[in-house]
C-alpha positions in Angstrom: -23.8 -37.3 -22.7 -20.7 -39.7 -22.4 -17.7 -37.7 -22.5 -15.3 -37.8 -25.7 -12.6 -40.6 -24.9 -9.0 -38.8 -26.2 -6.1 -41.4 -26.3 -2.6 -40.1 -25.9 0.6 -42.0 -27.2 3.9 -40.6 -26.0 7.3 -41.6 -25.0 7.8 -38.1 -23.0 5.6 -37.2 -20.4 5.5 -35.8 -16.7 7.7 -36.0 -14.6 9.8 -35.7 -17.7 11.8 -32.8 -18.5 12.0 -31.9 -22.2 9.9 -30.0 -24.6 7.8 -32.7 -25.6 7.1 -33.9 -22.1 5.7 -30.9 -21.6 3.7 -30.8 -24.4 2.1 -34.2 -23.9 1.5 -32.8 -20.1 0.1 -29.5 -20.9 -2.2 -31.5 -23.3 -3.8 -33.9 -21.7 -4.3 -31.8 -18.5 -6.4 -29.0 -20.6 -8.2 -31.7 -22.5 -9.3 -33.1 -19.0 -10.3 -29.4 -18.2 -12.3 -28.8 -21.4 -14.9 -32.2 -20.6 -12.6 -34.9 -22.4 -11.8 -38.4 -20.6 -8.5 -38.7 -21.4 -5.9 -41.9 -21.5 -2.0 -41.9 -21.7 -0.1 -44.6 -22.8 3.3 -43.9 -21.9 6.1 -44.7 -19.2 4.2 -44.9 -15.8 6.1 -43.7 -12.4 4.5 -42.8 -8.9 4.3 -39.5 -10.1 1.8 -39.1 -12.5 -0.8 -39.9 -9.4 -1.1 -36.8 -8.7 -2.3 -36.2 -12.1 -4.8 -39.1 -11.3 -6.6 -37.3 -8.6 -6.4 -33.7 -9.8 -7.5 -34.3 -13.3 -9.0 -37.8 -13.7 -7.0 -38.6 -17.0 -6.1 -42.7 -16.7 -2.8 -44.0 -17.5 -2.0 -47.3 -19.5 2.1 -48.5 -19.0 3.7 -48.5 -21.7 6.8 -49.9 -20.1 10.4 -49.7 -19.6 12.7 -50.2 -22.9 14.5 -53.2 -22.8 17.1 -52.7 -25.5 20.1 -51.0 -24.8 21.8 -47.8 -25.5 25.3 -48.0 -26.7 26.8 -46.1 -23.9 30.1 -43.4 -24.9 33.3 -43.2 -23.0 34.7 -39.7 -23.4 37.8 -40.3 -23.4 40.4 -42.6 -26.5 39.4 -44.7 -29.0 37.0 -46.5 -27.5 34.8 -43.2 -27.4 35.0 -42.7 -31.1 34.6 -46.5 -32.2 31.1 -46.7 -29.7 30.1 -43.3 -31.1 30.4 -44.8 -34.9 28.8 -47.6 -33.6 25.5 -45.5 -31.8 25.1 -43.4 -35.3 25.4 -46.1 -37.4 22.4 -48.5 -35.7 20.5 -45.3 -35.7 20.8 -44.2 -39.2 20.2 -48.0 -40.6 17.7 -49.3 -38.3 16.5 -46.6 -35.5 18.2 -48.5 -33.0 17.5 -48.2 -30.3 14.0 -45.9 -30.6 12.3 -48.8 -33.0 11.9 -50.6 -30.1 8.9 -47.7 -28.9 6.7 -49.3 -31.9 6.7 -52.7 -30.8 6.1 -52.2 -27.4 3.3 -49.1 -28.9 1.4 -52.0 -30.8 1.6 -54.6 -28.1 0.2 -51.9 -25.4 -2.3 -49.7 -27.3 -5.7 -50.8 -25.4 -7.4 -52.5 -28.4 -10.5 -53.6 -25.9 -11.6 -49.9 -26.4 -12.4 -47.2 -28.7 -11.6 -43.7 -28.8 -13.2 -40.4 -30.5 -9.6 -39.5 -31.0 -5.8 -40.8 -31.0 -3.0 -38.2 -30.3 0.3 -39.8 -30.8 3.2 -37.3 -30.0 6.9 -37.6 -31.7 9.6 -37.8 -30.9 10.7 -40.1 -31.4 8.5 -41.0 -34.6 8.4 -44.2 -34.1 6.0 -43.4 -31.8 3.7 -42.7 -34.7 5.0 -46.3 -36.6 3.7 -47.7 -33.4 0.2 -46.2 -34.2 0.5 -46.8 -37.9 1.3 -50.6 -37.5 -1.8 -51.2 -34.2 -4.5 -49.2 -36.7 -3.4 -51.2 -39.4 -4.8 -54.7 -38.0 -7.3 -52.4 -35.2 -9.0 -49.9 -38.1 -11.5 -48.9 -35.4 -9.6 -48.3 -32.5 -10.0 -44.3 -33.3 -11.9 -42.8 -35.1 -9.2 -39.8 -35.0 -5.8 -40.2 -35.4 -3.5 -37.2 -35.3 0.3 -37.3 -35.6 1.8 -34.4 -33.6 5.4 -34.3 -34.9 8.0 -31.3 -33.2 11.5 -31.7 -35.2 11.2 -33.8 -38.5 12.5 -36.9 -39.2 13.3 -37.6 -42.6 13.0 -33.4 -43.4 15.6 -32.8 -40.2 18.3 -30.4 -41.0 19.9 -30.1 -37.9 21.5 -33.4 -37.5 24.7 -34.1 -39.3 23.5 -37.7 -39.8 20.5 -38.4 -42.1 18.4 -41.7 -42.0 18.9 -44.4 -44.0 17.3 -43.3 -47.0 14.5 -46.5 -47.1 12.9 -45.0 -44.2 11.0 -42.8 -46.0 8.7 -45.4 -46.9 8.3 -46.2 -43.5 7.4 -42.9 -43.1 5.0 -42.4 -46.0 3.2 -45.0 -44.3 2.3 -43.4 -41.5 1.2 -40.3 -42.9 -0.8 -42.1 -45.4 -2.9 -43.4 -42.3 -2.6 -40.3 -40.1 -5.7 -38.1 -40.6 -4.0 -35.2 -39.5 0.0 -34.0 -38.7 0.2 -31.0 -36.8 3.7 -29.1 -36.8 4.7 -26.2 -34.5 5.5 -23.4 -36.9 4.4 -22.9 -40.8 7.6 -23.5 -41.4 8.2 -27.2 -40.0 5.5 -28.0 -43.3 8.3 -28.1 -45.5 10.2 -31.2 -43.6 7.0 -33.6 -44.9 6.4 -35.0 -48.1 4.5 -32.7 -50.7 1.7 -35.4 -51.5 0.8 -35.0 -47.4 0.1 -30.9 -47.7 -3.3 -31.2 -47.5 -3.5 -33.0 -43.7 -0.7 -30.7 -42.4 -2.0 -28.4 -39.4 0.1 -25.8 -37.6 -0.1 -26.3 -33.7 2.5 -24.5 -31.3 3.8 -25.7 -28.1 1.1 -24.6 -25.3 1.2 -23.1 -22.3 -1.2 -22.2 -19.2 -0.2 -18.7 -18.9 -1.4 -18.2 -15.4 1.2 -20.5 -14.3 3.9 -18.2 -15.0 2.8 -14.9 -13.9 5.4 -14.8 -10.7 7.7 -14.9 -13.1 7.4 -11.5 -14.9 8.4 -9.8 -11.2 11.5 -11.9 -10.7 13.8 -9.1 -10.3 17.5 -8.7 -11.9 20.9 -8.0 -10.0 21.7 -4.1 -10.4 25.2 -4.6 -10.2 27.0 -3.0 -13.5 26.9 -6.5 -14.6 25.4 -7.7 -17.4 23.7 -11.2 -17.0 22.5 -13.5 -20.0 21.6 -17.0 -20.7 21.8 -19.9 -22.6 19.1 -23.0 -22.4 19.2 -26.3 -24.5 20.7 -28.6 -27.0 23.7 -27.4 -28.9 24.5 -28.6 -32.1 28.2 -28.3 -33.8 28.2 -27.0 -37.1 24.4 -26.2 -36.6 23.0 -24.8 -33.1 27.3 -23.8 -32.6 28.0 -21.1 -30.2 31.7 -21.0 -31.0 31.7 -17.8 -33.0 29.7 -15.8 -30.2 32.2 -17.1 -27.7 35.0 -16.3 -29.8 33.8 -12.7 -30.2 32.6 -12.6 -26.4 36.2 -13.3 -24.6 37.9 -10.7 -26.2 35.7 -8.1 -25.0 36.2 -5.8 -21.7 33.1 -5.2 -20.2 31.7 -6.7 -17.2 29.4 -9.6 -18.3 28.4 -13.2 -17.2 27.0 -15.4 -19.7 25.3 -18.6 -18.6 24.9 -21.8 -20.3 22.4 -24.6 -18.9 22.8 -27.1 -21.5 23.8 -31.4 -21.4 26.1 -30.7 -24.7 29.1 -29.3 -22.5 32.1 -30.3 -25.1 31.8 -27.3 -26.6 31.7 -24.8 -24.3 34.2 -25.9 -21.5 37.4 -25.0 -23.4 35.9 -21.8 -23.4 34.8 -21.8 -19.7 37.8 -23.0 -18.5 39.7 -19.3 -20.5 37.3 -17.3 -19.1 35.1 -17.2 -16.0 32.3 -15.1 -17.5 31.3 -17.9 -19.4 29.6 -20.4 -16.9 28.7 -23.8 -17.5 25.3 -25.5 -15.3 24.2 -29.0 -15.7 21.0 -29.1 -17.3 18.5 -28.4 -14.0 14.6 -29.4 -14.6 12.1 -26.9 -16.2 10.6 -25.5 -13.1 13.9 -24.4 -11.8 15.1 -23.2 -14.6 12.9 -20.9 -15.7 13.3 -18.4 -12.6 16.6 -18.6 -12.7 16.4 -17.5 -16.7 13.6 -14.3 -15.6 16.9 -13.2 -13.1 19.3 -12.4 -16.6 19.2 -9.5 -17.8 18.5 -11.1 -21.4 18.1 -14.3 -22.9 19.8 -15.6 -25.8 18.7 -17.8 -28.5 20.8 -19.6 -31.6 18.5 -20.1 -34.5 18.1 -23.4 -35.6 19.9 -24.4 -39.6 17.0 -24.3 -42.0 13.6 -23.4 -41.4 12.1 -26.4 -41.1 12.6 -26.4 -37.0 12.3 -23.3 -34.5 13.4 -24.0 -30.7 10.5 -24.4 -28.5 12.3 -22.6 -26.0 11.7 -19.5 -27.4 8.1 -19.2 -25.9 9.6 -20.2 -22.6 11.9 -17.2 -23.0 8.8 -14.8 -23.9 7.1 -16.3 -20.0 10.2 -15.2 -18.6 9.5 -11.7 -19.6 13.5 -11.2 -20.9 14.7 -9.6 -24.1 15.7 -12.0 -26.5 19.1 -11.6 -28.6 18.4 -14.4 -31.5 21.8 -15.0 -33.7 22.6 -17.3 -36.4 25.8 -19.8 -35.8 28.4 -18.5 -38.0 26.9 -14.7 -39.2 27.3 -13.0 -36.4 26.6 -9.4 -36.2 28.4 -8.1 -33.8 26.8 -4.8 -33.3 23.6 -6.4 -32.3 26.1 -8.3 -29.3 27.4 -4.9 -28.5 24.0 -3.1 -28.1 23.2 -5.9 -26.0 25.7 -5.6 -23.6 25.2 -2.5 -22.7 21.3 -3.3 -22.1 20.3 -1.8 -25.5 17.1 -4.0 -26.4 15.9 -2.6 -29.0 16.7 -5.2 -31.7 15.0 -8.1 -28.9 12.8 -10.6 -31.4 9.5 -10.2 -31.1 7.2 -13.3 -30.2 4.0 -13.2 -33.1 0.7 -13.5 -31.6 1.6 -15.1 -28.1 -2.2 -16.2 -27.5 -1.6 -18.9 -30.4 0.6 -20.7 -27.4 -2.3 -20.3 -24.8 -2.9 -24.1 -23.7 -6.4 -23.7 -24.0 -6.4 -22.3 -27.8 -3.9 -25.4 -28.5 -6.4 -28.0 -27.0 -9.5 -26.7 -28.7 -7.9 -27.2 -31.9 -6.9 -30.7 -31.6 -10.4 -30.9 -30.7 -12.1 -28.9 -33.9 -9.8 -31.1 -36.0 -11.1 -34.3 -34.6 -14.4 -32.7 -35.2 -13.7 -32.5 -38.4 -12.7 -35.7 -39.4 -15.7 -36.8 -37.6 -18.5 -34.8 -39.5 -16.5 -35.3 -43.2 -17.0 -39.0 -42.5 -20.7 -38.4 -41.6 -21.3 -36.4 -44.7 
């Protein structure tokens, strides 16, 4: 029997280093383990070959974006007129991530078919990529899923909206989309209501085995307490400022580390207190033994419910307590207890098998089953 022919559509993909990189990645590997011949289009590199020979999955470029970002001086004027100008070509006309649906329907491989298309946001016009190829290529797959993380017109961490016509736009493609999968239960809520029905709850997933080494990564016994920090922070949403403020005008021996690219907020802070260290973002696999070493991990909870960090399963492989606050109600009795290495208020990670890689894959498979056999009947 042939095997099932799975098409993957993402911008992010190994050797990239973000969340959704890694979830494309993980993907495609395990649905290459479980019997699937699997295709990528995305951005190709010299990398990826070893991927080739290990797993057999084939790779179709999707090339190099030719348009532009408007770059930011940090400094003056200039900074704040080119930073108008960036939000502004974003919020009226997805500049410059539209560009990802043109070259999406020029590249999808129309000479073939596929038993299922996974297209993986963001950015989401990844999916209008999709939306617009199946729209003159109805055949291409007889599957499509839409596998969002954050939304886009539901967001509510980002202090700038879209333009508000782009809800049609995306209308469209969940009208074509015969499934969207979310991480959490909670991310449902960021689509529209009339789309309930083809909304399917699929975490971030993860091959366990690959980070058992890290559970024995030992801590420093020093009389110092060590914690971390990893990701994107958000002002007025994912804001540390009121932790900071609370943590530099305490006594104790601590060091609290912060590997994140959004550095403007933290550095005044850094630079008034040496206990508060800034890193440059380093790549996943360094990262994450270096985050097993702290003594605890923290996480700042996302505005909303619509979006949950997917960091917070990378915490739970570390095998380090996790102190989970909100921005601006801080509790600091909670910061206290952890301090002095009282965990007994850590969050709790609900059912951590949902985020095994090879529960995640079968159920993109049983929902392209699905569609499959409702169309047969």
């Amino acid at each position: 029997m042939a095997k099932k022919k799975f098409l993957i559509v993402t911008r992010a993909f190994f050797p990239g280093n973000s969340p959704r990189a890694h979830r494309a990645t993980e993907l495609a590997k395990e649905l290459c383990r479980q019997g699937k011949h699997v295709i990528v289009l995305t951005n190709v590199s010299a990398g990826q070959a070893v991927l080739v020979d290990e797993y057999g999955m084939n790779f179709v470029d999707l090339g190099s974006g030719r348009w532009p970002e408007i770059p930011i001086v940090w400094r003056g004027k200039t900074h704040l007129a080119l930073r108008a100008l960036r939000r502004l070509l974003w919020k009226f006309v997805a500049y410059p991530e539209i560009e990802t649906s043109f070259r999406i329907f020029q590249r999808l491989p129309v000479d073939q078919q596929f038993d299922c298309i996974i297209s993986i946001a963001a950015p989401h016009t990844v999916h209008w990529g999709v939306a617009w190829r199946l729209s003159r290529s109805p055949r291409l797959g007889a599957t499509w899923i839409a596998d969002c993380g954050d939304p886009f017109m539901g967001q509510e961490n980002d202090s700038f909206s879209p333009a508000f016509y782009f809800r049609w736009v995306e209308k469209a493609f969940c009208r074509r989309a015969d499934w969207i999968t979310v991480p959490t239960e909670g991310a449902k809520d960021g689509y529209y209501p009339e789309f309930r029905d083809k909304l399917q709850v699929i975490p971030q997933g993860f091959r366990f085995e690959d980070y058992e080494s890290l559970r024995s990564v030992p801590q420093i016994a020093d009389g110092v307490t060590r914690f971390a920090f990893a990701g994107l922070l958000i002002p007025g949403r994912r804001d540390p400022r009121k932790l900071l403020d609370f943590l530099i005008t305490r006594e104790e021996a601590f060091e609290f580390h912060l590997f994140t690219r959004s550095r403007a907020l933290v550095e005044p802070y850094a630079a008034r207190d040496s206990r508060i260290i800034l890193h440059h973002f380093v790549p996943r696999e360094e990262l994450l033994p270096r985050l097993a070493a702290m003594d605890f991990l923290l996480n700042i909870e996302n505005f909303g419910q619509k979006q949950t960090p997917s960091k917070l399963i990378d915490y739970w492989l570390c095998g380090r307590p996790i102190l989970s606050i909100k921005s601006f109600e801080l509790d600091p009795s909670v910061v206290d207890a952890f301090l002095r290495k009282d965990y007994t208020r850590t969050l709790q990670i609900d059912r951590p098998d949902q985020y095994r890689i090879e529960n995640v894959a079968a159920t993109f498979i049983a929902l392209a089953e699905r569609t499959t056999a409702s169309r047969a009947g």
